[in-house]
XYZ file of N, CA and C in Angstrom:
825
model
N 41.011 -15.830 20.160
C 41.707 -15.823 19.000
C 42.658 -17.194 18.761
N 41.739 -17.553 17.840
C 42.098 -19.366 17.948
C 42.797 -20.126 17.022
N 44.460 -20.201 17.511
C 45.266 -20.532 16.336
C 46.068 -21.963 16.518
N 46.276 -21.830 15.493
C 46.240 -23.758 15.203
C 47.654 -23.863 15.066
N 48.739 -24.594 14.974
C 50.008 -25.134 15.116
C 50.574 -26.325 14.412
N 51.066 -25.955 13.127
C 51.653 -27.684 12.603
C 53.331 -27.776 12.839
N 53.646 -28.474 13.318
C 54.750 -28.859 14.275
C 55.384 -29.950 13.221
N 56.363 -29.328 12.402
C 56.944 -30.911 11.950
C 58.537 -30.659 12.266
N 59.298 -31.718 12.048
C 60.160 -31.605 12.967
C 61.874 -30.878 12.061
N 61.902 -31.652 11.109
C 63.125 -31.204 10.183
C 63.586 -30.066 10.476
N 62.495 -28.608 10.500
C 63.279 -27.633 10.636
C 63.544 -26.778 11.908
N 63.436 -28.078 12.850
C 63.349 -27.528 14.406
C 65.026 -27.403 14.389
N 64.692 -26.078 15.743
C 66.518 -25.791 16.262
C 67.364 -26.992 16.702
N 68.401 -27.022 16.258
C 69.544 -27.403 16.331
C 69.379 -29.356 15.449
N 68.713 -29.239 14.975
C 68.412 -30.759 13.752
C 69.002 -30.680 12.992
N 69.546 -31.869 11.963
C 70.210 -31.686 10.888
C 69.917 -32.418 10.281
N 69.761 -33.898 10.875
C 70.601 -35.954 10.213
C 69.524 -35.962 10.392
N 68.927 -37.608 9.968
C 68.301 -38.743 10.260
C 68.005 -39.441 11.764
N 68.839 -39.166 12.535
C 69.090 -39.599 13.464
C 68.071 -38.813 14.328
N 68.685 -37.259 13.835
C 67.761 -36.288 15.087
C 65.851 -36.421 14.928
N 65.689 -37.121 14.177
C 64.523 -36.600 13.610
C 64.052 -37.968 13.644
N 64.440 -39.205 13.451
C 63.936 -40.594 13.319
C 63.664 -41.572 14.386
N 62.751 -41.913 14.939
C 61.903 -42.624 16.454
C 63.520 -43.668 16.419
N 64.495 -44.381 16.859
C 64.964 -45.037 17.007
C 66.916 -44.499 17.137
N 66.551 -43.230 16.141
C 67.947 -42.708 15.950
C 68.974 -42.302 17.675
N 69.730 -41.974 17.086
C 70.856 -41.952 18.672
C 70.066 -40.728 18.716
N 69.628 -39.373 18.537
C 69.760 -38.101 19.116
C 68.619 -37.969 18.971
N 67.958 -38.495 18.519
C 65.953 -38.953 18.854
C 65.095 -38.026 20.043
N 65.627 -38.596 21.184
C 65.400 -38.437 21.925
C 65.500 -36.484 22.659
N 66.860 -35.996 22.117
C 67.112 -35.301 21.937
C 66.121 -34.414 20.992
N 66.508 -34.757 19.978
C 65.295 -34.099 19.114
C 64.140 -33.764 19.164
N 63.051 -34.497 19.858
C 61.704 -34.781 20.162
C 61.594 -33.913 21.285
N 63.029 -33.226 21.938
C 62.848 -32.201 23.164
C 63.089 -30.948 22.662
N 63.882 -30.755 21.932
C 63.883 -29.638 21.237
C 62.962 -29.361 20.416
N 62.400 -30.426 19.822
C 60.684 -29.963 19.345
C 59.886 -29.307 19.797
N 59.909 -29.439 21.363
C 58.841 -29.067 22.075
C 59.331 -27.804 22.637
N 60.590 -27.631 22.534
C 61.047 -26.414 22.947
C 60.404 -25.459 21.777
N 60.868 -25.314 20.590
C 60.114 -25.028 19.761
C 58.677 -24.255 19.696
N 58.107 -25.446 19.842
C 56.529 -25.404 19.930
C 56.117 -24.237 21.293
N 56.793 -24.562 21.954
C 56.540 -23.942 23.313
C 56.728 -22.571 22.799
N 58.039 -22.031 22.406
C 58.334 -20.821 22.190
C 57.325 -20.393 21.302
N 56.670 -21.128 20.530
C 55.540 -20.273 19.312
C 54.429 -20.096 20.122
N 53.833 -21.458 20.960
C 53.261 -20.864 21.982
C 52.866 -19.877 23.129
N 54.099 -19.597 23.845
C 54.278 -18.183 24.347
C 54.012 -17.099 23.909
N 55.042 -16.603 22.467
C 54.486 -15.594 21.369
C 53.066 -15.701 20.990
N 52.087 -16.350 20.913
C 50.399 -16.955 20.755
C 49.819 -16.082 21.884
N 50.349 -16.783 22.893
C 49.663 -15.981 24.216
C 49.447 -14.969 24.753
N 50.907 -14.373 24.509
C 51.261 -12.922 24.582
C 50.208 -11.828 23.502
N 50.519 -12.767 22.816
C 49.676 -11.731 21.470
C 47.703 -12.306 21.530
N 47.429 -12.818 22.710
C 45.952 -12.936 23.196
C 45.472 -14.231 23.014
N 45.592 -15.413 22.129
C 45.135 -16.691 21.749
C 44.523 -16.745 22.616
N 43.251 -16.939 22.451
C 42.876 -18.074 23.599
C 42.565 -19.717 23.650
N 42.849 -19.771 22.284
C 42.793 -21.016 22.456
C 44.047 -21.732 20.741
N 44.944 -22.642 21.429
C 46.277 -23.046 20.445
C 46.138 -24.539 20.550
N 45.940 -24.849 19.003
C 45.386 -26.046 18.876
C 46.598 -26.567 18.404
N 47.887 -27.570 18.514
C 48.837 -28.336 17.930
C 49.057 -29.684 17.030
N 49.005 -29.504 15.920
C 49.054 -31.021 15.229
C 50.920 -31.653 15.322
N 50.502 -32.312 15.801
C 52.318 -33.384 15.632
C 52.039 -34.068 14.085
N 52.839 -32.914 13.242
C 52.818 -33.059 12.054
C 53.816 -33.926 11.433
N 54.971 -34.311 12.231
C 55.901 -35.242 11.495
C 55.934 -36.716 12.059
N 56.012 -37.478 10.767
C 56.596 -39.220 10.741
C 55.784 -39.848 11.414
N 56.023 -40.082 12.478
C 54.246 -40.566 13.502
C 53.665 -40.084 14.215
N 53.901 -39.040 13.770
C 52.664 -38.089 14.533
C 52.788 -38.648 16.443
N 54.020 -39.173 17.219
C 54.125 -39.306 17.736
C 55.366 -38.414 19.041
N 55.620 -37.451 17.980
C 56.620 -36.828 19.051
C 56.876 -35.875 19.922
N 55.608 -35.355 19.701
C 55.837 -34.811 21.482
C 55.832 -35.397 22.335
N 55.881 -34.445 23.330
C 55.140 -36.142 24.273
C 54.246 -34.584 25.372
N 52.860 -34.764 25.728
C 51.845 -34.062 26.410
C 52.738 -32.972 27.417
N 53.232 -33.907 28.136
C 53.789 -32.967 29.230
C 54.503 -31.589 29.373
N 55.463 -31.902 27.936
C 56.978 -31.413 27.363
C 55.976 -29.557 26.829
N 54.710 -30.601 27.276
C 54.511 -28.634 26.352
C 53.513 -27.434 26.888
N 53.444 -26.572 26.264
C 52.993 -25.525 27.567
C 51.707 -25.752 28.261
N 51.133 -25.278 28.682
C 50.112 -25.359 29.654
C 48.406 -25.044 28.735
N 48.730 -24.719 28.051
C 47.743 -23.539 26.877
C 47.770 -24.158 25.723
N 48.195 -25.676 25.312
C 48.187 -26.368 23.846
C 47.358 -27.223 24.591
N 46.809 -27.821 23.197
C 45.772 -29.120 22.776
C 46.728 -29.694 22.203
N 47.267 -30.936 22.316
C 47.798 -31.527 21.263
C 47.082 -32.607 20.567
N 47.024 -32.825 18.818
C 46.447 -33.676 18.013
C 47.905 -34.727 18.106
N 47.559 -35.885 18.588
C 48.717 -36.481 18.333
C 48.480 -37.862 17.979
N 49.380 -38.808 16.902
C 48.716 -39.751 16.903
C 48.113 -39.593 15.463
N 48.752 -40.948 14.973
C 47.987 -41.575 13.549
C 47.451 -43.115 12.785
N 46.268 -42.784 11.674
C 46.551 -41.712 11.381
C 45.624 -40.612 11.297
N 45.425 -39.789 10.267
C 44.918 -38.703 10.688
C 44.236 -38.110 9.150
N 42.972 -38.206 9.180
C 42.791 -37.842 7.423
C 43.288 -36.492 6.869
N 43.495 -35.654 7.813
C 43.897 -34.463 6.468
C 46.020 -34.648 7.339
N 46.030 -35.525 7.593
C 47.962 -35.394 7.914
C 48.165 -34.053 8.755
N 48.999 -33.109 7.870
C 50.156 -32.203 8.499
C 49.049 -31.199 9.065
N 47.777 -31.261 8.953
C 47.277 -30.253 9.090
C 45.719 -31.052 9.367
N 45.067 -31.810 10.241
C 44.703 -32.291 10.760
C 43.410 -31.697 11.669
N 42.548 -31.046 11.660
C 41.842 -30.528 13.006
C 42.114 -28.790 12.615
N 42.598 -28.586 11.292
C 41.991 -27.172 11.252
C 40.717 -27.009 10.288
N 40.494 -25.812 11.097
C 38.923 -25.738 10.809
C 38.504 -24.329 10.165
N 37.909 -23.920 9.501
C 37.982 -22.252 9.356
C 37.666 -21.272 10.367
N 37.754 -22.361 11.854
C 37.048 -21.753 13.316
C 38.210 -20.871 13.538
N 39.588 -21.386 13.379
C 40.601 -20.721 13.228
C 41.115 -19.655 12.777
N 41.875 -18.095 13.496
C 42.207 -16.884 13.247
C 43.667 -17.031 11.948
N 44.364 -18.407 12.571
C 45.623 -18.108 11.888
C 46.298 -19.804 11.859
N 47.247 -19.374 10.924
C 48.060 -21.146 11.160
C 49.398 -20.759 11.274
N 50.190 -21.575 12.338
C 51.700 -21.392 12.268
C 52.371 -22.552 12.128
N 53.571 -22.609 10.779
C 54.404 -23.813 10.680
C 55.360 -23.465 11.214
N 55.922 -24.776 12.201
C 56.846 -24.734 13.431
C 57.354 -25.840 12.523
N 58.819 -25.875 12.674
C 59.669 -26.774 11.911
C 59.580 -26.993 10.854
N 59.369 -26.685 9.718
C 59.086 -26.611 8.064
C 60.487 -27.329 7.658
N 60.718 -27.683 6.466
C 61.287 -28.092 5.417
C 61.298 -27.603 4.280
N 62.325 -27.383 3.428
C 62.502 -27.189 1.954
C 61.785 -28.526 1.099
N 61.310 -28.357 -0.270
C 60.668 -29.463 -0.814
C 61.568 -30.271 -1.171
N 61.575 -31.559 -2.057
C 62.342 -32.610 -2.825
C 63.097 -31.138 -3.576
N 64.440 -31.879 -3.914
C 65.311 -31.350 -4.973
C 65.642 -30.177 -4.893
N 65.562 -29.899 -3.325
C 66.054 -28.526 -3.310
C 67.256 -28.748 -1.658
N 68.638 -27.361 -1.863
C 69.221 -28.201 -0.617
C 69.502 -27.219 0.702
N 68.415 -27.872 1.309
C 67.862 -27.473 3.053
C 67.983 -28.571 2.935
N 68.140 -28.689 4.722
C 68.537 -29.418 5.350
C 67.456 -30.473 5.569
N 67.548 -31.560 5.041
C 66.643 -32.775 5.513
C 65.428 -32.468 4.038
N 65.832 -31.953 3.322
C 64.526 -31.420 2.485
C 64.491 -32.611 1.804
N 62.801 -32.995 1.801
C 61.980 -34.070 0.893
C 60.760 -33.885 0.996
N 59.988 -33.734 0.198
C 58.239 -33.862 0.300
C 57.606 -35.225 0.784
N 57.296 -35.394 1.948
C 56.359 -36.075 2.310
C 56.859 -37.302 2.621
N 57.560 -37.968 1.605
C 57.891 -39.410 1.776
C 59.198 -39.129 1.248
N 60.809 -38.710 2.053
C 61.214 -38.851 1.626
C 62.002 -39.332 0.247
N 62.947 -39.658 -0.574
C 62.840 -39.950 -1.841
C 62.371 -40.845 -2.697
N 60.979 -41.586 -2.220
C 60.099 -42.030 -2.741
C 59.595 -41.365 -3.937
N 58.383 -39.790 -3.310
C 58.570 -38.992 -4.290
C 59.368 -38.281 -4.631
N 59.774 -37.557 -6.053
C 60.903 -36.694 -6.290
C 60.128 -35.299 -6.654
N 59.052 -35.593 -7.304
C 58.300 -34.040 -7.352
C 57.181 -33.994 -8.005
N 56.296 -32.195 -7.191
C 55.640 -32.354 -7.265
C 54.923 -31.529 -7.685
N 53.418 -31.245 -8.026
C 53.569 -29.853 -8.475
C 51.913 -29.454 -8.667
N 51.715 -28.434 -8.226
C 49.961 -27.189 -7.965
C 49.553 -26.395 -8.640
N 48.805 -26.495 -9.757
C 48.937 -26.204 -11.288
C 49.738 -25.848 -12.170
N 50.764 -26.708 -12.091
C 52.028 -26.438 -12.521
C 53.335 -25.741 -12.141
N 53.174 -25.567 -10.784
C 53.915 -24.579 -9.729
C 54.437 -25.389 -9.056
N 55.928 -26.144 -8.934
C 56.408 -26.525 -8.091
C 55.901 -26.691 -6.728
N 55.711 -27.588 -5.850
C 55.006 -27.672 -4.704
C 55.955 -28.855 -3.639
N 56.468 -28.847 -2.488
C 56.572 -29.685 -1.482
C 55.313 -29.159 -0.285
N 55.772 -29.671 0.982
C 54.790 -29.559 2.562
C 54.544 -27.964 2.242
N 55.452 -26.950 1.972
C 54.906 -25.520 2.569
C 54.271 -25.427 2.015
N 54.021 -25.316 0.393
C 52.650 -24.852 -0.648
C 52.330 -25.592 -0.530
N 51.872 -26.578 -0.315
C 50.590 -27.465 -0.237
C 49.822 -27.040 1.428
N 50.474 -27.097 1.930
C 49.513 -26.258 3.331
C 49.448 -24.936 3.098
N 49.947 -24.300 3.152
C 49.767 -23.433 2.614
C 47.976 -22.997 1.729
N 48.713 -23.681 1.076
C 46.858 -23.875 -0.278
C 45.779 -24.066 0.212
N 46.333 -25.146 1.082
C 44.735 -25.975 1.647
C 44.236 -25.128 2.815
N 45.490 -24.414 3.517
C 44.790 -23.609 4.608
C 43.918 -22.370 4.061
N 44.051 -22.287 2.977
C 43.495 -20.879 1.966
C 41.917 -21.348 1.810
N 42.152 -22.702 1.152
C 40.704 -22.923 0.838
C 40.121 -22.979 2.058
N 40.697 -23.568 2.872
C 39.645 -24.147 4.243
C 39.097 -22.348 4.701
N 39.885 -21.275 4.364
C 39.690 -19.929 4.997
C 40.792 -19.529 6.051
N 41.936 -20.085 6.449
C 42.875 -19.587 7.494
C 44.302 -19.244 6.641
N 44.577 -18.087 7.159
C 45.820 -17.883 6.696
C 46.714 -18.277 7.375
N 48.020 -18.628 6.517
C 49.624 -18.971 7.476
C 49.819 -17.571 7.879
N 50.520 -17.653 9.043
C 50.522 -16.145 9.788
C 52.175 -16.237 9.703
N 52.997 -17.212 9.889
C 54.402 -17.383 9.927
C 54.893 -18.770 10.415
N 56.027 -18.889 9.494
C 56.960 -20.026 9.630
C 58.100 -20.240 9.849
N 58.898 -20.856 10.760
C 60.179 -21.263 11.215
C 60.409 -22.378 10.439
N 61.711 -22.964 10.259
C 62.568 -23.726 9.574
C 63.976 -23.449 8.899
N 64.640 -23.834 8.462
C 66.178 -23.249 8.074
C 65.852 -22.252 6.697
N 67.107 -21.447 6.555
C 66.681 -20.714 5.700
C 66.167 -20.482 4.275
N 66.517 -22.645 4.023
C 65.587 -21.673 2.217
C 63.841 -22.882 3.118
N 63.408 -23.098 3.578
C 62.450 -23.029 3.823
C 61.874 -21.841 4.011
N 62.669 -20.834 4.585
C 61.678 -19.543 4.683
C 61.892 -18.572 3.379
N 62.847 -19.151 2.297
C 63.228 -18.723 1.219
C 61.577 -19.505 0.374
N 61.271 -20.305 0.480
C 59.990 -21.378 -0.056
C 58.941 -20.437 0.112
N 58.842 -20.512 1.388
C 57.092 -19.853 2.196
C 57.454 -17.829 1.512
N 58.659 -17.306 1.388
C 58.808 -16.538 0.627
C 58.257 -16.089 -0.210
N 58.184 -17.108 -1.417
C 58.542 -17.125 -3.153
C 57.368 -17.544 -3.298
N 56.459 -18.467 -1.764
C 55.214 -18.762 -2.148
C 53.996 -17.876 -1.854
N 54.516 -16.468 -0.886
C 53.343 -15.936 0.187
C 54.285 -14.962 0.651
N 54.701 -14.061 0.131
C 55.671 -13.190 0.603
C 55.283 -11.952 1.888
N 53.661 -12.349 2.307
C 53.378 -11.608 3.630
C 53.554 -12.017 4.835
N 54.101 -13.991 4.313
C 53.817 -14.586 5.801
C 55.519 -14.549 6.453
N 54.967 -14.605 7.737
C 56.472 -13.419 8.609
C 57.344 -15.556 8.665
N 58.413 -15.474 8.470
C 59.351 -16.520 8.620
C 60.625 -16.160 9.417
N 60.982 -17.470 10.315
C 62.251 -17.410 10.677
C 63.029 -18.120 10.740
N 64.183 -18.225 10.442
C 65.066 -18.889 10.255
C 65.585 -19.260 11.526
N 65.652 -20.667 12.316
C 66.761 -20.790 13.022
C 67.946 -21.995 12.494
N 68.507 -22.216 11.485
C 69.825 -22.677 11.165
C 69.640 -22.360 9.692
N 71.382 -22.035 9.024
C 70.859 -22.204 7.496
C 71.957 -23.081 7.093
N 71.454 -23.633 6.149
C 71.982 -25.123 5.435
C 72.842 -24.569 4.706
N 74.104 -25.433 4.895
C 75.241 -25.964 3.809
C 75.241 -27.128 3.625
N 74.145 -27.967 3.708
C 73.748 -29.136 2.291
C 72.683 -29.836 3.139
N 72.580 -31.192 2.822
C 71.376 -31.623 3.170
C 71.219 -32.443 4.588
N 72.575 -32.294 4.750
C 72.657 -32.653 6.543
C 73.229 -32.187 6.633
N 74.064 -30.852 7.085
C 74.701 -29.979 7.592
C 74.180 -28.062 7.570
N 74.579 -27.496 8.876
C 73.771 -26.211 8.848
C 74.594 -25.454 9.993
N 74.891 -24.248 9.527
C 74.992 -23.505 11.086
C 74.046 -23.465 11.598
N 73.961 -23.287 13.026
C 73.034 -23.386 14.248
C 73.149 -22.062 14.874
N 71.513 -21.308 14.367
C 71.050 -20.449 15.941
C 71.449 -20.908 17.224
N 71.972 -19.969 18.342
C 72.096 -20.623 19.543
C 70.632 -20.627 20.030
N 70.549 -22.026 20.672
C 68.968 -22.047 20.698
C 68.184 -21.325 21.539
N 68.353 -20.344 22.623
C 67.785 -19.586 23.237
C 67.374 -18.060 22.178
N 69.406 -18.551 21.307
C 68.491 -17.324 20.839
C 67.189 -17.206 19.544
N 67.215 -18.816 19.663
C 66.278 -18.972 17.953
C 64.908 -19.063 18.106
N 64.770 -19.950 19.802
C 63.488 -19.820 20.207
C 62.965 -18.308 20.834
N 63.778 -16.987 20.972
C 62.996 -16.280 21.537
C 63.103 -15.153 20.418
N 63.432 -15.530 19.164
C 63.267 -14.862 17.270
C 61.540 -15.639 17.371
N 61.348 -16.800 17.518
C 59.922 -17.757 17.140
C 59.032 -16.733 18.188
N 59.485 -16.771 18.881
C 58.175 -16.391 20.411
C 57.874 -14.676 20.135
N 59.309 -14.240 19.988
C 58.725 -12.356 19.066
C 58.323 -12.188 17.583
N 58.348 -13.178 16.387
C 58.067 -13.033 15.294
C 56.294 -13.677 15.264
N 56.437 -14.474 16.355
C 54.863 -15.271 16.480
C 53.755 -13.907 16.921
N 54.388 -13.489 18.092
C 53.500 -12.829 18.641
C 53.158 -11.445 17.782
N 54.420 -10.554 17.188
C 54.266 -9.950 16.232
C 52.938 -10.385 14.832
N 52.889 -11.927 14.267
C 52.599 -12.058 13.219
C 51.395 -11.846 13.316
N 50.483 -12.185 15.111
C 49.535 -12.473 14.826
C 48.233 -10.907 15.402
N 48.945 -10.276 15.911
C 48.190 -8.607 15.546
C 48.206 -8.262 14.063
N 48.815 -9.040 13.222
C 48.816 -8.681 11.897
C 47.419 -8.743 11.369
N 46.280 -7.937 10.721
C 45.272 -7.917 10.146
C 45.718 -8.644 8.548
N 45.589 -10.232 8.454
C 45.669 -10.987 7.023
C 44.211 -11.138 6.792
N 44.269 -10.900 5.543
C 43.513 -11.375 4.207
C 43.606 -12.891 4.109
N 43.067 -13.918 4.345
C 43.160 -14.923 3.825
C 43.164 -15.474 2.335
N 44.511 -15.638 1.701
C 44.541 -15.559 -0.182
C 43.616 -16.386 -0.450
N 43.227 -16.283 -2.159
C 41.879 -16.535 -2.602
C 42.395 -18.178 -2.936
N 41.828 -19.274 -2.900
C 42.281 -20.470 -2.734
C 41.287 -20.267 -4.666
N 42.284 -21.647 -5.787
C 41.457 -21.544 -6.694
C 40.208 -22.536 -6.903
N 38.980 -23.002 -7.197
C 38.122 -22.713 -7.571
C 38.588 -24.615 -7.749
N 39.563 -25.071 -8.571
C 39.644 -25.506 -9.523
C 41.316 -25.828 -9.399
N 42.235 -27.227 -8.719
C 43.576 -27.362 -9.192
C 43.735 -28.287 -9.639
N 44.925 -29.006 -10.123
C 45.725 -29.746 -10.086
C 47.261 -30.530 -9.530
N 47.118 -31.205 -9.071
C 48.032 -31.869 -7.942
C 48.162 -33.007 -9.123
N 49.881 -32.609 -9.349
C 50.965 -33.430 -9.904
C 51.753 -34.179 -9.118
N 51.702 -35.465 -9.551
C 53.021 -36.702 -8.453
C 53.679 -36.603 -9.422
N 54.955 -36.931 -9.119
C 56.095 -38.039 -10.047
C 56.645 -38.950 -8.828
N 56.714 -40.002 -8.474
C 56.986 -41.164 -8.020
C 58.306 -41.338 -8.423
N 59.158 -42.279 -7.789
C 59.916 -42.925 -7.425
C 60.117 -44.404 -8.175
N 58.655 -44.999 -7.611
C 58.634 -46.225 -8.259
C 57.458 -45.992 -9.111
N 57.407 -46.916 -10.719
C 56.676 -46.644 -11.612
C 55.233 -47.694 -10.905
N 55.610 -48.813 -10.167
C 54.550 -49.320 -9.466
C 53.487 -48.207 -8.557
N 53.992 -47.441 -8.069
C 53.098 -46.553 -7.291
C 52.385 -46.023 -8.660
N 52.627 -45.574 -9.658
C 51.737 -44.630 -10.345
C 50.925 -45.755 -10.601
N 51.095 -46.926 -11.642
C 50.506 -47.511 -12.262
C 49.251 -48.159 -11.135
N 49.283 -48.345 -10.072
C 48.885 -48.976 -8.786
C 47.565 -47.965 -8.412
N 47.969 -46.658 -8.691
C 47.169 -45.052 -8.274
C 45.590 -44.953 -9.499
N 46.305 -45.677 -10.362
C 45.393 -45.342 -11.872
C 44.225 -46.375 -11.106
N 43.773 -46.795 -10.521
C 43.217 -47.803 -9.842
C 41.985 -46.660 -8.757
N 42.033 -45.361 -8.392
C 41.538 -44.328 -7.700
C 41.048 -43.593 -9.160
N 39.442 -43.712 -9.072
C 38.479 -42.808 -9.457
C 39.028 -41.428 -10.097
N 39.637 -40.910 -10.951
C 39.826 -39.338 -11.110
C 41.154 -38.837 -11.311
N 42.143 -40.374 -10.600
C 43.811 -39.849 -11.258
C 43.927 -40.712 -12.647
N 44.880 -39.573 -13.289
C 45.280 -39.815 -14.571
C 46.639 -39.891 -14.734
N 47.010 -40.549 -16.002
C 48.588 -40.992 -15.358
C 49.652 -40.408 -17.210
N 50.495 -39.136 -16.770
C 51.167 -38.555 -17.437
C 52.535 -39.449 -18.189
N 53.053 -40.123 -17.075
C 53.925 -41.235 -17.811
C 54.133 -42.031 -16.468
N 55.117 -42.595 -17.166
C 54.878 -44.377 -16.027
C 55.394 -43.954 -14.794
N 55.882 -42.870 -14.057
C 56.103 -42.413 -12.596
C 54.873 -41.085 -12.065
N 54.350 -40.326 -13.063
C 53.657 -39.239 -12.400
C 52.305 -39.516 -12.827
N 51.849 -39.440 -11.934
C 49.899 -39.098 -11.249
C 49.294 -37.865 -11.553
N 48.085 -37.751 -11.780
C 47.378 -35.991 -11.720
C 45.818 -36.505 -11.277
N 45.885 -35.742 -10.419
C 44.302 -35.151 -10.447
C 43.915 -33.774 -10.272
N 42.675 -33.998 -10.138
C 42.383 -32.482 -10.896
C 41.137 -32.540 -9.884
N 40.672 -31.143 -8.654
C 39.508 -31.482 -8.137
C 40.296 -30.217 -6.938
N 39.177 -29.912 -5.802
C 39.059 -29.042 -5.418
C 39.839 -28.945 -3.751
N 40.972 -27.883 -3.095
C 41.534 -28.350 -2.125
C 40.198 -27.607 -0.879
N 39.854 -28.344 0.422
C 40.580 -29.666 0.375
C 40.868 -30.770 0.335
N 39.798 -31.033 -0.457
C 39.356 -32.253 -1.166
C 40.832 -33.035 -1.477
N 41.991 -32.489 -3.048
C 43.300 -32.848 -3.229
C 43.706 -33.447 -1.881
N 44.161 -32.257 -1.039
C 44.817 -33.100 0.042
C 44.654 -34.397 0.947
N 42.940 -34.350 0.761
C 42.835 -35.556 1.515
C 42.976 -36.845 0.669
N 42.817 -36.760 -0.890
C 43.032 -37.635 -1.574
C 44.642 -38.034 -1.970
N 45.447 -36.897 -1.349
C 47.116 -36.778 -1.483
C 47.314 -37.864 -0.862
N 46.769 -37.656 0.298
C 47.146 -38.941 2.137
C 47.006 -40.520 1.633
N 45.705 -40.445 0.771
C 45.872 -41.704 0.340
C 46.309 -42.558 -0.151
N 47.010 -41.320 -1.449
C 48.164 -42.144 -2.428
C 49.160 -42.086 -1.157
N 49.774 -41.519 -0.458
C 51.142 -41.558 0.387
C 51.017 -42.944 0.847
N 49.435 -43.262 1.792
C 49.929 -44.793 1.881
C 49.435 -46.090 1.150
N 49.501 -45.747 -0.912
C 49.476 -46.614 -1.363
C 50.507 -46.700 -1.902
N 51.192 -45.475 -1.288
C 52.992 -45.757 -1.643
C 53.790 -46.689 -0.938
N 53.101 -46.584 1.088
C 53.680 -46.878 1.501
C 54.054 -48.501 1.484
N 52.698 -48.617 1.078
C 52.330 -50.476 1.131
C 53.202 -51.360 -0.406
N 53.617 -50.448 -1.120
C 54.541 -50.424 -2.383
C 55.652 -50.323 -1.929
N 56.513 -50.088 -0.890
C 57.695 -49.791 -0.975
C 58.075 -50.019 0.533
N 59.574 -49.775 0.229
C 60.152 -50.443 1.597
C 61.102 -49.647 1.583
N 61.129 -48.208 1.577
C 62.548 -47.142 1.817
C 62.019 -45.976 2.977
N 63.299 -46.207 3.326
C 62.934 -44.917 4.666
C 63.416 -43.642 4.355
N 63.257 -42.879 5.036
C 63.112 -41.496 4.172
C 64.464 -40.954 4.340
N 64.998 -40.307 3.367
C 66.673 -39.408 3.904
C 67.880 -40.572 3.112
N 67.459 -41.664 3.037
C 68.504 -42.823 2.367
C 69.308 -42.116 0.842
């Protein structure tokens, strides 16, 4: 059994603030250790379920948060950027399941460190008219590749978002949002034990990969009208209004194209996330 782990950071046990998850933040070094422990809990669960290969993609920010020597010996780590498939880089139909560790809710929700990919620069996103963030887009793209998402960990808002997208996916809430930068935390040992147990249990359940649409529409509203204006230069991108663009196509192609949109946006703006 081959398991793919996409590891974000905002939904990791104990982390609530930008200083916990951004390089240079006063608690970032502790945050990256906490991230490794949640990933290791997922890896232990996967091993106990019979996984023969565990690939972990460091999917947060600079994608160099996880230190190889801190990880479970069974883990193969994908580290660094750029990555053509970003948070799902390296995922192929050869894998049996995806596990999303440390995920967060989409922009506009009152979840811990909630946003959609780019802090405040992305105000809203829709996939076929349905509000979507990192959770829904990862789920839909994995389905298009042919791999089901088995489990997600994060705060309670992230878990609710995943349940709304696909109630068959198991979830583990490691903290409970009180606001965007405040939460009630589960004790670390308790949270990691829950992650390990849930991963082990979820991977022995036979899952059917959700059917991906033959064609999809991805719509993004940016904070900056300049981003939407420049994106018009990409073939297939249409402008809905001064700040909103749309493209139609198939996943995972749309996911790859969205990565290009973000690189364009990053070149035009200089706004740190969470401000």
